[in-house]
Tab-separated table of C-alpha atoms in Angstrom:
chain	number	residue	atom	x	y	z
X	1	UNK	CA	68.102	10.501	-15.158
X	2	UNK	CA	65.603	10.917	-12.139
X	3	UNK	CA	64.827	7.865	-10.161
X	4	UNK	CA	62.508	6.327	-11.525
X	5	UNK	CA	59.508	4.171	-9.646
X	6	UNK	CA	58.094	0.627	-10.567
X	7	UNK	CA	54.913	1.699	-12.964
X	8	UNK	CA	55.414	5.285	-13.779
X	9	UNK	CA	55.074	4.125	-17.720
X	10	UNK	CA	51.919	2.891	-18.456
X	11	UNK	CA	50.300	1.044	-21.491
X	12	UNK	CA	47.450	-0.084	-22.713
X	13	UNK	CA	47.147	-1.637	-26.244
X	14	UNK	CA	46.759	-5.230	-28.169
X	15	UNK	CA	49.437	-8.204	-27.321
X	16	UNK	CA	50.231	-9.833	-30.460
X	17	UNK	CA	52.900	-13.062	-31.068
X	18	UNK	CA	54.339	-11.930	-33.707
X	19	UNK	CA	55.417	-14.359	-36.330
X	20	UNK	CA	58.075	-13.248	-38.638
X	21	UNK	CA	58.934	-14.868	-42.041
X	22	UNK	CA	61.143	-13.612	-44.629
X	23	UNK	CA	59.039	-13.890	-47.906
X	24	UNK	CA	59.141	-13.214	-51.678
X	25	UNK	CA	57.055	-10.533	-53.817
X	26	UNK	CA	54.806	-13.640	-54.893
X	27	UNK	CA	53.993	-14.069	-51.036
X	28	UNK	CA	52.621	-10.483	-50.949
X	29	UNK	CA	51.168	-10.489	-54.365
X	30	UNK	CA	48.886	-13.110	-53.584
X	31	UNK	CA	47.375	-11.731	-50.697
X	32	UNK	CA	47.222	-8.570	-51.876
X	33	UNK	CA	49.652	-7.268	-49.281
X	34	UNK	CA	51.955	-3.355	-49.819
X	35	UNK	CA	55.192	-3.040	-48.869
X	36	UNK	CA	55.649	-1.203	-45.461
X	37	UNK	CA	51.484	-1.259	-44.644
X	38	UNK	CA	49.799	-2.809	-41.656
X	39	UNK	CA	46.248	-3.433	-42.075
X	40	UNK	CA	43.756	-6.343	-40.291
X	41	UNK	CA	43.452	-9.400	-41.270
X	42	UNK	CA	40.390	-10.219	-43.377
X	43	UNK	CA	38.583	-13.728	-44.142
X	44	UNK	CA	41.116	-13.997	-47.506
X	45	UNK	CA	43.868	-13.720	-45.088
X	46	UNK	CA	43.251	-16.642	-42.720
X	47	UNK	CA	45.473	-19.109	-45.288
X	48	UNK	CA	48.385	-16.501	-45.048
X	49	UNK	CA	48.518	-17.686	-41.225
X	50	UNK	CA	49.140	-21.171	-42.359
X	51	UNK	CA	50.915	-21.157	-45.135
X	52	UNK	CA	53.512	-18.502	-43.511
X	53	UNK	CA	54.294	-21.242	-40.783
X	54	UNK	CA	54.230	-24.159	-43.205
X	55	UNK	CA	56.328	-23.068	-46.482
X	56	UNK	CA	59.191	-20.481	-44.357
X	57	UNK	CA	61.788	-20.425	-41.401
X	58	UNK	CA	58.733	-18.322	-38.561
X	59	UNK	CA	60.267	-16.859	-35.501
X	60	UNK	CA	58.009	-15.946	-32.682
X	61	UNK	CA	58.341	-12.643	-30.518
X	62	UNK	CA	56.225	-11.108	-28.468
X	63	UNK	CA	54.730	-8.055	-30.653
X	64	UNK	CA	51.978	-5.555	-30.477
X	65	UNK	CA	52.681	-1.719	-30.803
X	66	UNK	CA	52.269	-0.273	-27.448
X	67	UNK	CA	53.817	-3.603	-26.018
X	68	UNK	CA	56.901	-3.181	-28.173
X	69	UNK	CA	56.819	0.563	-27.159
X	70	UNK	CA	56.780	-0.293	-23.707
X	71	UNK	CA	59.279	-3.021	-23.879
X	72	UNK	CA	61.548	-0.932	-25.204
X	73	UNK	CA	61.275	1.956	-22.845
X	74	UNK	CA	61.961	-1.061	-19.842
X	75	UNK	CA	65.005	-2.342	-22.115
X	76	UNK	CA	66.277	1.607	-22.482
X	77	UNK	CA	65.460	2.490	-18.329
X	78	UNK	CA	67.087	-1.120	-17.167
X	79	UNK	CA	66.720	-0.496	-13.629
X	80	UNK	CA	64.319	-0.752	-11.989
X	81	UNK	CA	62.413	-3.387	-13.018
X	82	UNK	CA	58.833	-3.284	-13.920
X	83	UNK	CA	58.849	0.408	-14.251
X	84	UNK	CA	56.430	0.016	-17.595
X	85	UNK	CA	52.900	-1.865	-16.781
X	86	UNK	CA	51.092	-3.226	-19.668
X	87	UNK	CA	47.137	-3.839	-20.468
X	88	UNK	CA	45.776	-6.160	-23.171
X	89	UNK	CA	43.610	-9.402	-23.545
X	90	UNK	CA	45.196	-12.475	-24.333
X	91	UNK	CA	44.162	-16.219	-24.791
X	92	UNK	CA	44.180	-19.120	-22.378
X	93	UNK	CA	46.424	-20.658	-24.618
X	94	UNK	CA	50.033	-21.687	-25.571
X	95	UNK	CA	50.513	-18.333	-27.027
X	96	UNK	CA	49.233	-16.454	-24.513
X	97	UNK	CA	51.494	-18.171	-22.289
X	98	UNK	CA	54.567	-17.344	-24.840
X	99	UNK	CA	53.377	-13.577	-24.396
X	100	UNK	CA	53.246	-13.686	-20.547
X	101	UNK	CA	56.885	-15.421	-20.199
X	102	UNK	CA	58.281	-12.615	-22.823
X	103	UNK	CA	56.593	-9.981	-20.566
X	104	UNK	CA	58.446	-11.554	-17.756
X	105	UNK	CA	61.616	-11.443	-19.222
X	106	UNK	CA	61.684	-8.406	-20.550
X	107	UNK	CA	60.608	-6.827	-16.801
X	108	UNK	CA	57.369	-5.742	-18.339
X	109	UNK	CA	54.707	-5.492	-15.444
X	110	UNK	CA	51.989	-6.977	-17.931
X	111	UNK	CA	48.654	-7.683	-16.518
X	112	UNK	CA	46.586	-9.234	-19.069
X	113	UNK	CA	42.944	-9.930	-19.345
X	114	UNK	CA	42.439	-13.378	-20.149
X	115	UNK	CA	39.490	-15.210	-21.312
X	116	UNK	CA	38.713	-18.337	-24.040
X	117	UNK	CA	36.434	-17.322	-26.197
X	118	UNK	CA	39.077	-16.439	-28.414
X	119	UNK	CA	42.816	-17.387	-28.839
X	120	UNK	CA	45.598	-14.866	-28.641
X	121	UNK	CA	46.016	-12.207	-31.077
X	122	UNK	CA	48.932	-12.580	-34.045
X	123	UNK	CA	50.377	-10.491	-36.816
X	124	UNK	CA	52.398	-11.828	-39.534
X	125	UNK	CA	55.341	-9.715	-40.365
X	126	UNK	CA	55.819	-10.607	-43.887
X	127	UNK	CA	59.467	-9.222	-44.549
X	128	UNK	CA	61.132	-9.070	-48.384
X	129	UNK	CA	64.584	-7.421	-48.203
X	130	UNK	CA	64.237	-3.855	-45.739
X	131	UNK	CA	60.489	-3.302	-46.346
X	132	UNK	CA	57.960	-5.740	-43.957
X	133	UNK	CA	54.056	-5.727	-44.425
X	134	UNK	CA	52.250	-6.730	-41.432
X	135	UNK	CA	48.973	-8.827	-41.512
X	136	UNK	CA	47.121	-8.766	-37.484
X	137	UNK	CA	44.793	-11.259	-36.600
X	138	UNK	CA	43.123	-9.698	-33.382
X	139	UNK	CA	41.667	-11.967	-32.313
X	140	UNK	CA	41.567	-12.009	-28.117
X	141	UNK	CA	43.191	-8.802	-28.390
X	142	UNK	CA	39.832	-7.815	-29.693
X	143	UNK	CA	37.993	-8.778	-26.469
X	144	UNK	CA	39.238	-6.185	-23.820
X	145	UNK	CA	36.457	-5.157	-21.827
X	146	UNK	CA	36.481	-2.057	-19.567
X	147	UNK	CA	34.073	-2.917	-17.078
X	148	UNK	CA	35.800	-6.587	-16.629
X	149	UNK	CA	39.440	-5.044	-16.239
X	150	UNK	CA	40.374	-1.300	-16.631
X	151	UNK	CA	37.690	-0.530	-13.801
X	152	UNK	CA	38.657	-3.299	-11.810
X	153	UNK	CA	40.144	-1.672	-8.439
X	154	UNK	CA	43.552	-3.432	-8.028
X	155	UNK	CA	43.782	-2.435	-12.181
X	156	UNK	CA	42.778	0.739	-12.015
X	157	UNK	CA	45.290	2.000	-8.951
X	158	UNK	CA	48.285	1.070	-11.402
X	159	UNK	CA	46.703	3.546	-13.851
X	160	UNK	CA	47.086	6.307	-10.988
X	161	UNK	CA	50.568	5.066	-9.767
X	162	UNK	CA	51.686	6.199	-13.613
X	163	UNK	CA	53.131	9.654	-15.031
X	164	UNK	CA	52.892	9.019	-18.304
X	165	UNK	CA	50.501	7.427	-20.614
X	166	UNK	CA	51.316	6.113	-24.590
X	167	UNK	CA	48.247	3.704	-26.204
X	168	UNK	CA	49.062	3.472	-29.824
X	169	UNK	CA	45.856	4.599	-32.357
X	170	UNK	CA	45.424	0.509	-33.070
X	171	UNK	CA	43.873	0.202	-29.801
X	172	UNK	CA	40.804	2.870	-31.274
X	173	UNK	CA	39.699	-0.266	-32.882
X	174	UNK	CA	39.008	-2.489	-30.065
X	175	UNK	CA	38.015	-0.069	-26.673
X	176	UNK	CA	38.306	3.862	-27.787
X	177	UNK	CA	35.593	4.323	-23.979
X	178	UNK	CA	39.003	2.601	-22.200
X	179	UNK	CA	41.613	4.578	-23.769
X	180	UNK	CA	39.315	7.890	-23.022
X	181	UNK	CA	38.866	6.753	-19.700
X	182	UNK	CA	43.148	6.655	-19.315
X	183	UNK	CA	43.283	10.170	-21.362
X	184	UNK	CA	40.947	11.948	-19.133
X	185	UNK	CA	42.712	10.436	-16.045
X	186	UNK	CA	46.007	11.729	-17.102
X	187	UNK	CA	44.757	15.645	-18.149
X	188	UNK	CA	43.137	16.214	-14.886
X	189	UNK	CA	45.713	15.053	-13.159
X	190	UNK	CA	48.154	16.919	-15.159
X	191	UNK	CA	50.375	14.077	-16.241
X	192	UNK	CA	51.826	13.472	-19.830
X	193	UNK	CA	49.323	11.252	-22.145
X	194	UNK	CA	51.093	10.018	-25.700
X	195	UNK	CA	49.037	8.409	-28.589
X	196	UNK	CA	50.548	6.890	-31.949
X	197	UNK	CA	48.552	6.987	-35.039
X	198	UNK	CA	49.807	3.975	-35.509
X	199	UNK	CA	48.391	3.446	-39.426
X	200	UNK	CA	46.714	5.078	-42.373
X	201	UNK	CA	43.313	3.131	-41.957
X	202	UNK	CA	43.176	4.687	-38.656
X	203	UNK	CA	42.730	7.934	-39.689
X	204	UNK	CA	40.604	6.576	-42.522
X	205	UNK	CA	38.031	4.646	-40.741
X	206	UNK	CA	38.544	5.606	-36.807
X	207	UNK	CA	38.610	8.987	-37.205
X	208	UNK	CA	35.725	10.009	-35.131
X	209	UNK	CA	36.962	7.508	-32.058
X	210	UNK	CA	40.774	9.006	-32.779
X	211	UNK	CA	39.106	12.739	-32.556
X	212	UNK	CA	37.295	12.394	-29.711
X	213	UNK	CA	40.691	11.958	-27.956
X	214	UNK	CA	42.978	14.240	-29.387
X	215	UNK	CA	42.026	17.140	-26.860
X	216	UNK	CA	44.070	14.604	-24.191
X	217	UNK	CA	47.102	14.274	-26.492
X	218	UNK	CA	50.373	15.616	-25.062
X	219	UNK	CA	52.221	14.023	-27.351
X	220	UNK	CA	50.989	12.887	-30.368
X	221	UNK	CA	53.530	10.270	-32.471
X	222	UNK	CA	53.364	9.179	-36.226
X	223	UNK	CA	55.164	8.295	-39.416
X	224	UNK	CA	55.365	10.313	-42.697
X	225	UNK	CA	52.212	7.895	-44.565
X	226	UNK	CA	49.826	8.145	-41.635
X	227	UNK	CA	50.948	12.258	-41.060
X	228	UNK	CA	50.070	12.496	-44.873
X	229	UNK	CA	46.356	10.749	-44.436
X	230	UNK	CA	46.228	12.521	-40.784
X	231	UNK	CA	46.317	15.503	-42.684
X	232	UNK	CA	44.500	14.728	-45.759
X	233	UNK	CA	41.326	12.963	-43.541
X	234	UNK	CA	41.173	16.488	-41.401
X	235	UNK	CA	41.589	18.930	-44.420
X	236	UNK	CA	45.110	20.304	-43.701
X	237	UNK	CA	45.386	21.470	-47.186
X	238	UNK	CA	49.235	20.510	-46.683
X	239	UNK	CA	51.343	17.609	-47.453
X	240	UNK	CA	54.543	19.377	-45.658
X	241	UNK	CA	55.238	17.149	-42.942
X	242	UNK	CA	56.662	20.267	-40.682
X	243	UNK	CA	52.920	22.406	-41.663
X	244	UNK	CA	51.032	18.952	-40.700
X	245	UNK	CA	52.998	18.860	-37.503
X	246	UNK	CA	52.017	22.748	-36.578
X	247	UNK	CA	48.484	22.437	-37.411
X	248	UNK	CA	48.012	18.869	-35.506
X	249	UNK	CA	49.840	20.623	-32.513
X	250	UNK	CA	47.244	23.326	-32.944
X	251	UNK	CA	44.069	21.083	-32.450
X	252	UNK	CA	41.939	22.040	-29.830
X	253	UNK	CA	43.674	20.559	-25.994
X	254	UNK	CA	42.197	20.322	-22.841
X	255	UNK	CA	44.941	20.644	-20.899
X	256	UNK	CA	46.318	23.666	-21.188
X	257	UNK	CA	49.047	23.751	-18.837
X	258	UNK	CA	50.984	21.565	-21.534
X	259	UNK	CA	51.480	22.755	-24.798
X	260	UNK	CA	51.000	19.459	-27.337
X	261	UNK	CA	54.104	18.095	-28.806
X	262	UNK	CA	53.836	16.334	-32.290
X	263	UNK	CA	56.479	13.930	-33.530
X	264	UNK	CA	57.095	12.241	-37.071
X	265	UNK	CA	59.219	9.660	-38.086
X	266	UNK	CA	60.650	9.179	-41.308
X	267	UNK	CA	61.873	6.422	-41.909
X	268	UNK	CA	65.880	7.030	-42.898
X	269	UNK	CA	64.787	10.676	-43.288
X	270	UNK	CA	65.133	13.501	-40.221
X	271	UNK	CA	62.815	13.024	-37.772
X	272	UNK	CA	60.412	15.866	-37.480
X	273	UNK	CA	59.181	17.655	-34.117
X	274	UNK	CA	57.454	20.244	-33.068
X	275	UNK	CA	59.005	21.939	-29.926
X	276	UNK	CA	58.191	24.891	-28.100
X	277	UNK	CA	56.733	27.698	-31.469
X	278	UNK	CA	58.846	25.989	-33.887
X	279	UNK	CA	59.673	22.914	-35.655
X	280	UNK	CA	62.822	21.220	-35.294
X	281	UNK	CA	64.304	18.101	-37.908
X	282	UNK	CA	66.204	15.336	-35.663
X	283	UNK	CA	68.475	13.578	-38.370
X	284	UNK	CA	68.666	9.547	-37.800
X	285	UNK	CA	71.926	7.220	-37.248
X	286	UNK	CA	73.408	6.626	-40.493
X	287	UNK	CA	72.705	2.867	-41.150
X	288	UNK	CA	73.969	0.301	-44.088
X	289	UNK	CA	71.330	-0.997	-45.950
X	290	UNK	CA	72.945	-4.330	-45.487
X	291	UNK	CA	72.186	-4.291	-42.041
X	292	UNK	CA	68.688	-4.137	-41.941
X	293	UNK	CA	67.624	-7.160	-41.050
X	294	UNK	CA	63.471	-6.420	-40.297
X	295	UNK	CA	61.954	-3.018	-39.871
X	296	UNK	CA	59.442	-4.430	-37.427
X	297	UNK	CA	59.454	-3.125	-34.123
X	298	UNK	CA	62.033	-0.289	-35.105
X	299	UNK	CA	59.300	2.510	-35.009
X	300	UNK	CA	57.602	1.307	-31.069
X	301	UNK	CA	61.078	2.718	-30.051
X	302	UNK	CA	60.559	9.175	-24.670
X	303	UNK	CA	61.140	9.497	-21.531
X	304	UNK	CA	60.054	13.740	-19.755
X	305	UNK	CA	63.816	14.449	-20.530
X	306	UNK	CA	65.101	17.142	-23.200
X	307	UNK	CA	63.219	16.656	-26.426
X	308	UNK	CA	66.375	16.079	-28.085
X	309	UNK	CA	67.947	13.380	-25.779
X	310	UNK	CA	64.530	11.600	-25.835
X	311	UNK	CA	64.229	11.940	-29.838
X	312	UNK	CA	68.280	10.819	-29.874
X	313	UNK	CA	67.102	7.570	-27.370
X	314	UNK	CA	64.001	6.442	-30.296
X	315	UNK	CA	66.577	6.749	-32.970
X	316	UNK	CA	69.057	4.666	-31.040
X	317	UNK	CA	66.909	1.987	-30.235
X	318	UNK	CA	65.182	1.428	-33.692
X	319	UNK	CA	68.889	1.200	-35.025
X	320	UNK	CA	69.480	-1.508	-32.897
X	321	UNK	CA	65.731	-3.063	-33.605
X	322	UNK	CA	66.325	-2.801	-37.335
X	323	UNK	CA	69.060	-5.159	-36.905
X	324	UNK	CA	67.681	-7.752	-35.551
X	325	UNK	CA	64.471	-9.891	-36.458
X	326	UNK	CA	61.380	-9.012	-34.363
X	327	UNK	CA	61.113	-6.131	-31.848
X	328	UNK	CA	64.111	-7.917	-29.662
X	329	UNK	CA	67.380	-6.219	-28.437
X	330	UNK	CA	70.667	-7.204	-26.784
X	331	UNK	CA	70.864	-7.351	-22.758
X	332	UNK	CA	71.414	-3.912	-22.366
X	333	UNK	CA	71.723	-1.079	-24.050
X	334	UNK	CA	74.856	1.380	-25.357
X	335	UNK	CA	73.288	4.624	-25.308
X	336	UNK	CA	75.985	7.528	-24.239
């Protein structure tokens, strides 16, 4: 492991409290929720905040893609702390405060952009048996501004300090100039820049925003759904997850020095990579259907090691996520 420096990893993305209930098919049926899909939350879905926290046991955890992914990464390095930096807008509110003490205690160097126009951003993660649907209420999230914080000096001189870059495709929706502004940063400079595509709807309905920054992708991340609408959205003609991985490696890149690496999760199925001319299947840990306890979280979980030992780190740490409710994790990790 080379020694690592206090923000090297840097995010960018939109802090969320989660709130995690187990529910029942009813639950889902009456707000029109699918099993395993993350969407935004719409007018009809403002009573689902409520009645979530009134009629079930809620836990809260500090959630949000690229802040789980980041998390995680501090959780997996240990030592030193504050090696992962973190950029969102929150509330001036209690839950805003909730997100900035979980930060804290996870060693995440989060500096938020706060303002009260809006409260801080929330996603129900509606969970029935191993399957969770997740419902995100912006909100603040929704309200980063570039000019007010990314450009800000003292903000944007912990964007430099970093080698590697991962904003997850959610963030298209809310400031696609600041997460160009990070790509283009990292491909002149010739450092490693990783984007998730985080849902189907981003494909869908970002597209354009998502496009205009795939020529800065080193790494581009994904499950087997969005891969599929990835594919479908650009014309692949494929729904072979390895053909989708070749051809999305093949886009048109910027910086050529790096050749673009594409990886897809599958859920309890291999995971699927492209490395070097060829592409490689990584199978998962073997885990008991029992054990899953909330899938939330479990797919946030590389580091500029070995493809393999990085792929073999994300599958140890969403077995250890699945297990547990929320993205949360024991003190340290067990990873040989």
């Amino acid at each position: 492991m080379p020694t690592l420096s206090e923000n090297t990893l840097f995010g960018m993305g939109n802090p969320l409290l989660d709130i995690s209930a187990v529910v029942d098919k009813d639950f889902l049926d009456k707000f029109g929720l699918k099993l395993n899909d993350q969407i935004l939350a719409e007018e009809h879905h403002k009573a689902l905040f409520e009645e979530i926290v009134q009629k079930n046991k809620v836990e809260y955890h500090a959630g949000g893609s690229t802040q789980n992914s980041v998390k995680i990464a501090q959780w997996m390095i240990q030592e030193p702390h504050k090696v992962a930096t973190f950029f969102g807008c929150i509330g001036t509110d209690r839950f805003g405060e909730i997100l900035k003490k979980k930060a804290e205690e996870a060693h995440v160097d989060a500096h938020y952009y706060e303002q009260n126009e809006e409260p801080t951003g929330t996603c129900a993660a509606c969970i029935t048996g191993d399957n969770r649907s997740l419902v995100a209420n912006l909100a603040a999230a929704n309200c980063y501004k570039k000019e007010k914080h990314l450009d800000l000096d003292s903000n944007w001189e912990l964007v430099k300090k970093a080698k590697v870059y991962y904003i997850a495709g959610f963030f298209l929706t809310v400031s696609p100039e600041s997460i160009l502004k990070v790509a283009k940063h990292a491909s002149e400079n010739n450092k490693i820049f990783c984007m998730n595509l985080s849902a189907p709807f981003i494909s869908q309905f970002f597209k354009e925003p998502l496009m205009k920054v795939m020529p800065y992708v080193d790494i581009l991340f994904g499950n087997e759904t969005e891969a599929a609408t990835f594919a479908k959205e650009l014309g692949f003609e494929t729904d072979d997850i390895a053909e989708i991985a070749k051809k999305a490696q093949n886009l048109p890149k910027e910086n050529t020095k790096r050749q673009r690496m594409v990886v897809f999760t599958q859920g309890k199925d291999d995971t699927v990579a492209t490395v070097g001319e060829k592409v490689t299947r990584f199978p998962v840990l073997d885990i008991d259907q029992n054990d899953i306890v909330d899938t939330n979280g479990a797919g946030d979980a590389s580091w500029e090691h070995a493809v393999e030992e990085c792929i073999r780190a994300g599958h140890y740490s969403a077995n250890v996520i699945i297990r547990r409710v929320g993205c949360t994790f024991p003190e340290k990790p067990d990873f040989q």
